Tab-separated table of C-alpha atoms and ligand atoms in Angstrom:
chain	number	residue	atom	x	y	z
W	1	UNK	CA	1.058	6.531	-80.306
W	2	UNK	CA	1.981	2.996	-79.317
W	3	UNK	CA	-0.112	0.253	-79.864
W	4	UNK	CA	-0.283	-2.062	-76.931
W	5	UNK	CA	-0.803	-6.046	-77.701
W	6	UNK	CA	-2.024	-8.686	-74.970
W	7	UNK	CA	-1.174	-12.349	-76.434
W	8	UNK	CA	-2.934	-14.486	-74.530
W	9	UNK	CA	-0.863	-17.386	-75.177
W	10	UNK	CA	3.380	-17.840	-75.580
W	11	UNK	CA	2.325	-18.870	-79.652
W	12	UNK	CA	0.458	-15.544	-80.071
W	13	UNK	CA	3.514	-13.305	-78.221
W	14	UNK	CA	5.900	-15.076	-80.267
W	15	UNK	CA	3.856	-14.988	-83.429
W	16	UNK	CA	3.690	-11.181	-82.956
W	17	UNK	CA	7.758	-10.027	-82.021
W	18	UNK	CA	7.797	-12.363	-85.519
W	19	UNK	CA	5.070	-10.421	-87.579
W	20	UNK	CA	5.620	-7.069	-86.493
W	21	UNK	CA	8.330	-4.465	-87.174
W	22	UNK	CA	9.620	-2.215	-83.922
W	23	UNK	CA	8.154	-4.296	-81.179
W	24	UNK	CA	9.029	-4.179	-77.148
W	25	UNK	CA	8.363	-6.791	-74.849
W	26	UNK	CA	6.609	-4.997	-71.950
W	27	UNK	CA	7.406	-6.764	-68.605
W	28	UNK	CA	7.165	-5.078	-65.565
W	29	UNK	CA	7.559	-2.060	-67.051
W	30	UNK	CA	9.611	-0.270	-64.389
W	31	UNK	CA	12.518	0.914	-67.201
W	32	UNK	CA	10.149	1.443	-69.652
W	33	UNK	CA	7.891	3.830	-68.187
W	34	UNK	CA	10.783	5.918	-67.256
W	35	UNK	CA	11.986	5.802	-71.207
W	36	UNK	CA	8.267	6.880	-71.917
W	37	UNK	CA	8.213	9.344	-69.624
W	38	UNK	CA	11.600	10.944	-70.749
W	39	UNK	CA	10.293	11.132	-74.019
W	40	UNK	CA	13.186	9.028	-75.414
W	41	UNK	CA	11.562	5.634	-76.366
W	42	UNK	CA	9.570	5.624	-79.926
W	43	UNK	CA	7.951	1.925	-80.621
W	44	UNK	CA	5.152	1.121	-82.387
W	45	UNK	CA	4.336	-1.587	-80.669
W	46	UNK	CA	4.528	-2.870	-77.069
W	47	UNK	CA	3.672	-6.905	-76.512
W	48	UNK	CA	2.070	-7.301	-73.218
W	49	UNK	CA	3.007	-10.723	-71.917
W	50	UNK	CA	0.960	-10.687	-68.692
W	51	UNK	CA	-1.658	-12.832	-70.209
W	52	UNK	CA	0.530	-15.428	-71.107
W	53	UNK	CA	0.237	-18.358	-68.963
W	54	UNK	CA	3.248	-20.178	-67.529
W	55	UNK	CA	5.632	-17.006	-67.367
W	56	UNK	CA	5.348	-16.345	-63.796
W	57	UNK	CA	6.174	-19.893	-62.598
W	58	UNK	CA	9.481	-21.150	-60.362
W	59	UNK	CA	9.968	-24.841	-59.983
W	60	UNK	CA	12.998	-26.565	-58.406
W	61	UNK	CA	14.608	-29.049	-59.499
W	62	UNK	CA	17.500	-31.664	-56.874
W	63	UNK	CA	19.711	-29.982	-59.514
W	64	UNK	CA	18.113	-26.116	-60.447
W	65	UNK	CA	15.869	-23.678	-60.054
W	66	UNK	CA	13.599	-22.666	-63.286
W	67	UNK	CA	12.073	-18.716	-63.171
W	68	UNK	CA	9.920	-17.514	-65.497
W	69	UNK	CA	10.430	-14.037	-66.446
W	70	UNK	CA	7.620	-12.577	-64.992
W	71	UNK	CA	8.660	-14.133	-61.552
W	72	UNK	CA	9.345	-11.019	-59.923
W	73	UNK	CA	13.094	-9.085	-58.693
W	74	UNK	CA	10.663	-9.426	-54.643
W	75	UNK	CA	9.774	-13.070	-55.689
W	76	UNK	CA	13.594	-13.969	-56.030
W	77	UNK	CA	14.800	-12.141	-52.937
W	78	UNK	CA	12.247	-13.483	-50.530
W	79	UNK	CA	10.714	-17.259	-51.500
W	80	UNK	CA	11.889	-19.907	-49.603
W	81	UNK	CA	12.901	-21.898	-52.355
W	82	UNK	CA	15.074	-19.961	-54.295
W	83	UNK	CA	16.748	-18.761	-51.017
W	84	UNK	CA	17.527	-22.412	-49.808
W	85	UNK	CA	18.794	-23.062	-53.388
W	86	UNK	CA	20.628	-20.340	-54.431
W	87	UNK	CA	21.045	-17.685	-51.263
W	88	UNK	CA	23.486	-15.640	-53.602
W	89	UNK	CA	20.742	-14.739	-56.414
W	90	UNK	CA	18.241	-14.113	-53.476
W	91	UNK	CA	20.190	-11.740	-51.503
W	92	UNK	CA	22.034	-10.285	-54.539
W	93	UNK	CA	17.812	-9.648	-55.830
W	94	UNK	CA	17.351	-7.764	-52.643
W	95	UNK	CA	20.211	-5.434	-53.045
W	96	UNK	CA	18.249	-3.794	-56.452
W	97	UNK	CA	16.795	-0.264	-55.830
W	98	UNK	CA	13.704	-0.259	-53.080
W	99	UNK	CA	10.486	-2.362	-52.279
W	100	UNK	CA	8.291	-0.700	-54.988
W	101	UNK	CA	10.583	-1.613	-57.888
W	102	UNK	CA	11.136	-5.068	-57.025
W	103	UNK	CA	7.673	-5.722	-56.487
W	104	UNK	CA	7.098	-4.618	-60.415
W	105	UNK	CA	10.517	-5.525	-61.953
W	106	UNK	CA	10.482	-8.938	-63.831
W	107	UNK	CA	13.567	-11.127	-64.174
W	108	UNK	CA	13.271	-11.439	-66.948
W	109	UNK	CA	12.921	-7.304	-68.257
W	110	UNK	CA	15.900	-6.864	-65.692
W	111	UNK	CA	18.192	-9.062	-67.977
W	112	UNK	CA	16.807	-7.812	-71.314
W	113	UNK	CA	16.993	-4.135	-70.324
W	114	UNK	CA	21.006	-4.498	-70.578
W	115	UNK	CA	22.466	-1.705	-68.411
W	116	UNK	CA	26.044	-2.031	-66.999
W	117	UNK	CA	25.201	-1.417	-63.413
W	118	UNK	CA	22.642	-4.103	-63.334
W	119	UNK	CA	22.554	-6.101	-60.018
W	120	UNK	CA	21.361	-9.566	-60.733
W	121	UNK	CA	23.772	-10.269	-63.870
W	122	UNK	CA	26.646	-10.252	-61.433
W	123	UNK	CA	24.916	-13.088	-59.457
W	124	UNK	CA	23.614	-15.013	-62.299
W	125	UNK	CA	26.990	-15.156	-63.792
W	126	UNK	CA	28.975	-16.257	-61.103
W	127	UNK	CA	25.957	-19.431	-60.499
W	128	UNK	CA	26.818	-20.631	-64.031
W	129	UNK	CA	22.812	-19.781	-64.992
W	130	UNK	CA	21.551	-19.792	-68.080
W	131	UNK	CA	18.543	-17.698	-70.224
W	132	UNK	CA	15.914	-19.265	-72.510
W	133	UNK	CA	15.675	-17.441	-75.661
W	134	UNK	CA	12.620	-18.273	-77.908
W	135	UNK	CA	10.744	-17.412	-80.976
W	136	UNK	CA	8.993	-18.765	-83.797
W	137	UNK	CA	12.416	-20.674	-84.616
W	138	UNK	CA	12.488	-22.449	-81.522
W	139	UNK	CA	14.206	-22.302	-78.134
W	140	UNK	CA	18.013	-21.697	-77.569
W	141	UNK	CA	19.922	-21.577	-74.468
W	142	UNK	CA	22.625	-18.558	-73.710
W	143	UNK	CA	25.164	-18.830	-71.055
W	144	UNK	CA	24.287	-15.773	-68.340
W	145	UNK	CA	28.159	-15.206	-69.037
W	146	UNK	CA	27.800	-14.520	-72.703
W	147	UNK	CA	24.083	-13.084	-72.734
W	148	UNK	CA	25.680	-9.532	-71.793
W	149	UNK	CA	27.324	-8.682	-75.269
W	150	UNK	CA	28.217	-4.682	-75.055
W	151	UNK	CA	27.233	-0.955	-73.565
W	152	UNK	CA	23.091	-1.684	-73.554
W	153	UNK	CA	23.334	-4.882	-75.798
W	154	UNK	CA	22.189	-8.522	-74.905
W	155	UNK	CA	21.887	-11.829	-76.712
W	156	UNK	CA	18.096	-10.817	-77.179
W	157	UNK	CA	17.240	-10.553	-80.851
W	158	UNK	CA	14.109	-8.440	-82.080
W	159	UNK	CA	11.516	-11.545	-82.398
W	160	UNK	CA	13.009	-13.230	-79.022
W	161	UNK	CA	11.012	-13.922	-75.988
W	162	UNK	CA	13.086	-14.720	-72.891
W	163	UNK	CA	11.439	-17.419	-71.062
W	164	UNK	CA	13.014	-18.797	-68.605
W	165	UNK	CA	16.422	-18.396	-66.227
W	166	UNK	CA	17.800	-21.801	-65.454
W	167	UNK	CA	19.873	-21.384	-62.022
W	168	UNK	CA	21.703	-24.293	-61.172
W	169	UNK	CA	21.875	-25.140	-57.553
W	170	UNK	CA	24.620	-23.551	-55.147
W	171	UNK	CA	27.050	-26.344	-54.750
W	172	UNK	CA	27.249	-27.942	-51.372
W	173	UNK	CA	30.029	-26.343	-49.709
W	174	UNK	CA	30.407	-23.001	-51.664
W	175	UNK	CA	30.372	-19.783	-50.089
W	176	UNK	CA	29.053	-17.020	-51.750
W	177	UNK	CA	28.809	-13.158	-51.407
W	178	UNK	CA	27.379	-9.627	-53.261
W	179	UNK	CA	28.973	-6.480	-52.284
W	180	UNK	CA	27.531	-3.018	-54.073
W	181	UNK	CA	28.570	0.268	-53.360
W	182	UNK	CA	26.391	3.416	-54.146
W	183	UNK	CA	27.115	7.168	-53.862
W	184	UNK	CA	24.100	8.635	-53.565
W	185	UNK	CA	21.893	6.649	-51.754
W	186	UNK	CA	21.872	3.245	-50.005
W	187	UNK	CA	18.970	1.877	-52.363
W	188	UNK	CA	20.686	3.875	-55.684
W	189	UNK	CA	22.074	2.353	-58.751
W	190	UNK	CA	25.743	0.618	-57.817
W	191	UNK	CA	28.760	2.791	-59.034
W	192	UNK	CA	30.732	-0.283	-57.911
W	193	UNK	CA	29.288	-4.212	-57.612
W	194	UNK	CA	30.791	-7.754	-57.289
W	195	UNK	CA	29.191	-10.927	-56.830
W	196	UNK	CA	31.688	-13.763	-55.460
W	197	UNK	CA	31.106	-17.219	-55.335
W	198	UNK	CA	34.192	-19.986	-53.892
W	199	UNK	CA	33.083	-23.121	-55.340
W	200	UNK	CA	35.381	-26.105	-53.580
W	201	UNK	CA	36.541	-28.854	-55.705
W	202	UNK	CA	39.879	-30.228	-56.242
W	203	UNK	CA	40.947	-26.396	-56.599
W	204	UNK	CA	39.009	-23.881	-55.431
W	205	UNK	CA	37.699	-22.271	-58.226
W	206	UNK	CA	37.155	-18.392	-57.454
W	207	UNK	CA	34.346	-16.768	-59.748
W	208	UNK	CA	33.610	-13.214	-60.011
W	209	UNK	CA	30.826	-11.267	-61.379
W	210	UNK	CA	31.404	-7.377	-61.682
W	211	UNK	CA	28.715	-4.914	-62.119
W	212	UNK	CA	29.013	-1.353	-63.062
W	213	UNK	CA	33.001	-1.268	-63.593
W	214	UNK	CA	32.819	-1.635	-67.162
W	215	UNK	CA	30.500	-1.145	-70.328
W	216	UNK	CA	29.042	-4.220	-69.483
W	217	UNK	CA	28.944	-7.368	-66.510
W	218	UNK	CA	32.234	-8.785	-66.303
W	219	UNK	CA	32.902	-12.352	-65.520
W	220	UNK	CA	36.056	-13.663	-64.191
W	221	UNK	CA	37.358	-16.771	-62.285
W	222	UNK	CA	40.609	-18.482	-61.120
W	223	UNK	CA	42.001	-21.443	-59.044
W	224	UNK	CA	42.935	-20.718	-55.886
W	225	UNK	CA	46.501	-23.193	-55.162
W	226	UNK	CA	46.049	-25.055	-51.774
W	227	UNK	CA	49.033	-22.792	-50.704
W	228	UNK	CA	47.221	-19.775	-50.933
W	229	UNK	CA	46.548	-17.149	-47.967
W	230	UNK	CA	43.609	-15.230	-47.707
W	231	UNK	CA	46.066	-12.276	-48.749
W	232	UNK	CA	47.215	-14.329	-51.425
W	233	UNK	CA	43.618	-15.280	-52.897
W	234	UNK	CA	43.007	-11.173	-52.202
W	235	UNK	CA	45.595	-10.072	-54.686
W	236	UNK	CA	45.320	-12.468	-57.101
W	237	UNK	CA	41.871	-11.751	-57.382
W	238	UNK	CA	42.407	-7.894	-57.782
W	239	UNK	CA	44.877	-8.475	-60.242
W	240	UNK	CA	42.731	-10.219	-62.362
W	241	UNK	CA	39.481	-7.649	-61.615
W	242	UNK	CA	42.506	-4.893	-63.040
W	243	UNK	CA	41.891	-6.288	-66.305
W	244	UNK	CA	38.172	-5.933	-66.177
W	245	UNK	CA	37.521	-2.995	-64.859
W	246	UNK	CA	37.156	0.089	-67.228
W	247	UNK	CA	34.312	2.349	-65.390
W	248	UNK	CA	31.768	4.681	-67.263
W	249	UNK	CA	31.987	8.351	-65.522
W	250	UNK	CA	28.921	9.517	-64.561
W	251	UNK	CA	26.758	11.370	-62.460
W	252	UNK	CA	27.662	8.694	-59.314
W	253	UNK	CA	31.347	9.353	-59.793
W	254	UNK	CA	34.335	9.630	-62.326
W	255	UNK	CA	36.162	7.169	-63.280
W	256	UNK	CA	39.340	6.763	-60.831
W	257	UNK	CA	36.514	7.380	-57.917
W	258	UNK	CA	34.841	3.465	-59.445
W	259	UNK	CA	37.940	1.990	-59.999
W	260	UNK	CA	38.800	2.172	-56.472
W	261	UNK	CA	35.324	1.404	-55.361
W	262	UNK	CA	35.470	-1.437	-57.702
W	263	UNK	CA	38.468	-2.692	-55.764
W	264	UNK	CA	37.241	-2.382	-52.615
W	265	UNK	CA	34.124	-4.352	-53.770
W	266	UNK	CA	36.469	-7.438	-54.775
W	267	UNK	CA	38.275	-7.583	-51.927
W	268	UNK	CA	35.357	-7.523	-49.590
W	269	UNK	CA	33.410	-9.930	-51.453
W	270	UNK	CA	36.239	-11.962	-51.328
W	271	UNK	CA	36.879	-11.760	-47.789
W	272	UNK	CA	33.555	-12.931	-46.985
W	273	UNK	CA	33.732	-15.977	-48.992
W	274	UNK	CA	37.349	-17.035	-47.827
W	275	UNK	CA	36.206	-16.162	-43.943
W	276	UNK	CA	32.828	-18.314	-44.695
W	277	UNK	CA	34.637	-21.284	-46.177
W	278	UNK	CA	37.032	-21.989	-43.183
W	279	UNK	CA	33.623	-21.661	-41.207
W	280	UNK	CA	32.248	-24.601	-43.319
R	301	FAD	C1	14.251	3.934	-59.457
R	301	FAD	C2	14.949	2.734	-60.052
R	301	FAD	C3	16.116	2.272	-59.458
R	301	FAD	C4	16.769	1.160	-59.990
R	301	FAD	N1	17.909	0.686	-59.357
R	301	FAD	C5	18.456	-0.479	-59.783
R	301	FAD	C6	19.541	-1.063	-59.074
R	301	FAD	O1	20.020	-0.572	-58.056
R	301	FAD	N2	20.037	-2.243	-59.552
R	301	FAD	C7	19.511	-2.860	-60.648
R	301	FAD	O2	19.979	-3.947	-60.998
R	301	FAD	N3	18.485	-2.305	-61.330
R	301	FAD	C8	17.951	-1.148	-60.924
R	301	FAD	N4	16.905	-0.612	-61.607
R	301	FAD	C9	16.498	-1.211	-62.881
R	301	FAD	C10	15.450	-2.256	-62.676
R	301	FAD	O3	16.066	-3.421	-62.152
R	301	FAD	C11	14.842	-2.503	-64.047
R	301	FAD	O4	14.105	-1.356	-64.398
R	301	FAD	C12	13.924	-3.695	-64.046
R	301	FAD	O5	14.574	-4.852	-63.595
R	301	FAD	C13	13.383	-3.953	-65.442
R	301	FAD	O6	12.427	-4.992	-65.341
R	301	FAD	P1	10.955	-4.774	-65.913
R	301	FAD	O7	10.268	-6.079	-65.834
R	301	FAD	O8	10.282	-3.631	-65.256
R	301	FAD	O9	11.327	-4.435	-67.427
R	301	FAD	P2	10.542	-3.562	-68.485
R	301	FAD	O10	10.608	-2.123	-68.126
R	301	FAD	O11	9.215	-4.147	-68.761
R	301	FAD	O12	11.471	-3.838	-69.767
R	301	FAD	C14	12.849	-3.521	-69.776
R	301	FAD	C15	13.442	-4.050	-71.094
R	301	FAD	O13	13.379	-5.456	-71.122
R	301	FAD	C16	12.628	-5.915	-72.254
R	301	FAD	N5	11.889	-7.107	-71.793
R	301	FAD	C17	11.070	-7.200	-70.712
R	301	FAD	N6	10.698	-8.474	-70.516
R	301	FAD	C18	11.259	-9.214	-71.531
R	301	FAD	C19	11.236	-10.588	-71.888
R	301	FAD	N7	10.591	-11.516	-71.159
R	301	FAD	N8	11.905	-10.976	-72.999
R	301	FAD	C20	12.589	-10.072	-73.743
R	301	FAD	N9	12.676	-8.760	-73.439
R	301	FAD	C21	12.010	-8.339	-72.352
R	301	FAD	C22	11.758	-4.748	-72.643
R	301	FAD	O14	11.378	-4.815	-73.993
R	301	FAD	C23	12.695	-3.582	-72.340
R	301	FAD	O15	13.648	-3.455	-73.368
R	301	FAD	C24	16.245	0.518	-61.121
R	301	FAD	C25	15.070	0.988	-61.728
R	301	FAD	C26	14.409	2.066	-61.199
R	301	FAD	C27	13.127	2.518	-61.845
């Protein structure tokens, strides 16, 4: 039987995932319970971090937006601020499963829980965020891009506490879009995801986040050349996404059925970019 701990301060948390072997940071709690209830998670100890003050906090910044990681997946889809500052984390936090499990899903568990089709991680990519890490050795800072390591594996080490997502603002001008495909029901886990974001400079840069088409997220980004069509900015960005994707088969399809979802996915996303920037 688990032993549940309720720091009531960030010292105490940290202090504990420090002190104690086979600890889990219990967040929301929406991917453990399921573990629990499948009978396939064994800790010995589960660190509450509810009581901890500070964690559920979003400020904003001229230049970012700061979430704590118990803000919550609802939180980041519907207040005000984080959908004037960065519209493609809020509506890419509104695609993830239903109502109920955003409303008990933490940004922070969603990140640490590490599965390929994750929603969010395509979003936070492509926005150039980044994840506070601490523990009794301090704070460090890990690129969203390099936080996703392998199949189920993050940056996260056993005594680490995330503690923050630091989003920096959408850039004037940049046109962003999440496209997720799911075969067996609208609000299901993806089989095919890709977060796009057209970020206007002296070149175009084109980023892409891609959930779901590989063991884990998959970042990827290019110029686009002034002399570029939209056809053009189409194929070169599925040529690159070839190199990426390398689906998991599964009970939502095998793996020629998400490659060509996966496809379909880039080229919509970035269709809706390229159509929004000649709007701006
Ligand atoms: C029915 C259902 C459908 C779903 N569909 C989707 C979907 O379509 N798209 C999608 O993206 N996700 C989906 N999910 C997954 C969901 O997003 C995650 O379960 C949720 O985000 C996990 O957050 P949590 O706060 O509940 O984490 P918890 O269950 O509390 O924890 C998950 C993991 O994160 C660790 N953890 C939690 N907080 C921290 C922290 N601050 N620091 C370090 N480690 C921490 C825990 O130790 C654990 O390993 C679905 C889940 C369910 C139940």
């Amino acid at each position: 039987m688990a032993t549940f701990h309720t720091p009531d301060t960030l010292e105490e948390a940290l202090g504990l995932l420090h002190d104690l072997d086979d600890t889990m940071v219990y967040g929301g709690g929406t991917a453990i319970q399921i573990l629990l209830k499948q009978g396939i998670l064994f800790t010995e100890h589960f660190i509450d971090i509810s009581a901890v003050p500070g964690l559920r906090e979003i400020s904003v910044t001229p230049e970012a937006v700061m979430v704590g990681p118990l803000v919550s997946l609802r939180q980041m889809e519907r207040d005000e601020r984080i959908v004037s500052a960065v519209p493609l984390a809020a509506s890419t936090y509104a695609k993830v499963a239903n109502p109920r499990v955003r409303n008990t899903a933490s940004v922070g568990g969603n990140i640490a829980h590490g599965d390929y089709r994750l929603d969010p991680p395509t979003a936070l990519m492509v926005l150039d965020a980044t994840v506070m890490l601490s523990s009794v050795r301090g704070t460090r800072e890990v690129y969203a891009r390099e936080f996703f390591v392998d199949f189920q594996v993050t940056e996260v080490q056993p005594d680490e506490l995330i503690t923050g997502i630091h989003i920096p603002r959408q850039p004037a001008g940049a046109a962003g879009a999440f496209v997720k495909y799911s075969s067996l029901a609208e609000n299901d886990w993806p089989c095919a995801s890709a977060a796009v974001l057209a970020v206007p400079g002296e070149y175009t840069e084109l980023r892409i986040g891609l959930g779901a088409l590989a063991p884990t997220t998959r970042y990827l980004a290019f110029d686009i050349e002034s002399d570029m069509s939209d056809q053009d900015v189409v194929d070169a960005a599925l040529d690159i996404a070839s190199t990426a994707i390398d689906p998991i088969e599964d009970i939502r399809g095998g793996v020629a059925y998400k490659t060509r979802l996966g496809r379909v996915a880039v080229e919509d996303g970035v269709r809706a970019v390229m159509k929004e920037l000649h709007h701006v």
